[in-house]
């Protein structure tokens, strides 16, 4: 669904020829896109064997890693960008991982589904049931998404963690950047994209 | 004839041999004035010789990696699970070469060969060989076969170490290195197991300082014990429990030291089977080659520095239950490659079979190896 526009937006933030580490790279779509359009080199980190095989089929270097164990195998400042798309909500220690991203990379890029979006609020208000983010089909008790957050939540965390937001953008339901979503991101932004660095 | 063998088998294969009369200088300071390498090949070398894959064998392996030597051979080659038409190392696309390592006992020059200088068997006089020595000898085999550059060098365990050494020593002659269930050097525990195995052989009264052939005997007990010990380290505790548990051979205990438990029966069978086809001096040499393997040692123990000139892409695989070369050891190699911005893919395969997993037809493992090798094949066939 929003994958294509998300990839395109992230790509705009990444300088050609840079080194990128993609945390939770899935099937390697972003890295393939960056390799083919921006001459980017880098690694994907992934835990799922089927996704790892998909990366191998695309010729994307992927290193099986459990992100909950941090990025200790990577040296400080060894990447231009550390990217994490739609994965922040599934890790055990989001704050630690954000700090790790800025230890290993000069800049971090994160995308997540915004639980502050009006649909989520409406669902909770009307049905009294927890909104479930990510792939449909998950229930609150079996979802891998254990750290759902809103735009305000994320920015508050950045503030306390000493992380400076360089750029942010939001995609609305039609997966386009929208003036309204820019004005009221926590209400109208469905997917949030952030580029950040150490303050 | 082909009907005698499974359709995905390379079928009947015949070992070949190549003679080298240029002396080979060895790391130990000695030289082999001349030598032979016995090898097998599967598949066809393409016109520009770009589809050649070297498979390097492990401690007790040999050149017989796939197919059958005769219609009544009971078991195919040691990596038949992965080599054949349509298999991960696809013989419809690759020309696969596997040679018996120098110092081996399956036909390549080794302790069982005649020393041309003395006219007697080498025996214990066979010079110590190292992983880099093997790689140099394999490079000459590649020359002889008209292969300037391997599409990939692939190996598990000690074979993986050879693939790693290839990438270090001949960066322009290898495009991919597939390093499975290996380590960048042995741990103290690994060396300790090797030492116990060697002591079992060295202390066998029939070892005769390695000159047992002249006495018309073989150190069966020592070599058998070494093999038993090895087997314990190749299996995981879970695999042993699943395979044998505490099953009693006769359903009751007999209060003696004969075979009581099934696991004892298995180990004794493995030992008996092994001493009939493996040479004790070769076992000593191979374990020492393992002990000495440490490409970082000449770079202040900095593996990334040892890998500095590597241009090959790497696939590194480990197995969750392998405690002989656990995943942490493979990750040392991954990390060093990362440090140098080399192309590397790493996966830890969920498998209960221990170190032996690399020989097993585990679906996730085979699928990943196949996916990687298809990429390699895609680069070669223009």
Short mmCIF file of C-alpha atoms in Angstrom, two decimals, chain A residues 19 35 41 43 49 52-53 56-64 72-75 78, chain B residues 331 334-335 337-339 341-349 364 367-368 371-372 375:
data_model
loop_
_atom_site.label_atom_id
_atom_site.label_comp_id
_atom_site.label_asym_id
_atom_site.label_seq_id
_atom_site.Cartn_x
_atom_site.Cartn_y
_atom_site.Cartn_z
CA UNK A 19 26.22 4.20 2.90
CA UNK A 35 20.91 0.78 -5.07
CA UNK A 41 25.67 0.68 -0.84
CA UNK A 43 23.42 -3.75 4.42
CA UNK A 49 14.52 -16.34 7.13
CA UNK A 52 16.55 -12.96 4.18
CA UNK A 53 16.11 -15.26 1.22
CA UNK A 56 19.54 -12.73 -1.35
CA UNK A 57 17.41 -13.23 -4.46
CA UNK A 58 17.68 -9.49 -5.11
CA UNK A 59 21.41 -9.44 -4.45
CA UNK A 60 20.98 -7.26 -1.36
CA UNK A 61 23.60 -7.96 1.34
CA UNK A 62 21.66 -8.85 4.48
CA UNK A 63 22.89 -9.77 7.92
CA UNK A 64 20.65 -11.80 10.18
CA UNK A 72 27.02 -3.87 18.85
CA UNK A 73 28.61 -5.44 15.77
CA UNK A 74 28.78 -2.02 14.09
CA UNK A 75 31.38 0.64 14.68
CA UNK A 78 30.18 3.69 10.03
CA UNK B 331 29.74 -13.37 13.24
CA UNK B 334 30.87 -11.04 9.30
CA UNK B 335 31.93 -8.20 11.53
CA UNK B 337 33.96 -7.94 6.55
CA UNK B 338 31.50 -5.22 7.57
CA UNK B 339 34.36 -3.18 9.00
CA UNK B 341 32.72 -2.44 3.72
CA UNK B 342 32.85 -5.81 1.99
CA UNK B 343 29.77 -7.39 0.52
CA UNK B 344 28.54 -9.95 3.01
CA UNK B 345 25.31 -11.78 3.71
CA UNK B 346 24.92 -13.75 6.90
CA UNK B 347 22.23 -16.06 8.18
CA UNK B 348 21.96 -18.27 11.24
CA UNK B 349 19.98 -21.34 10.26
CA UNK B 364 15.75 -23.31 4.90
CA UNK B 367 16.77 -22.70 -0.17
CA UNK B 368 19.07 -19.90 0.95
CA UNK B 371 19.05 -18.47 -3.90
CA UNK B 372 22.62 -17.24 -3.39
CA UNK B 375 22.66 -15.03 -8.17
#
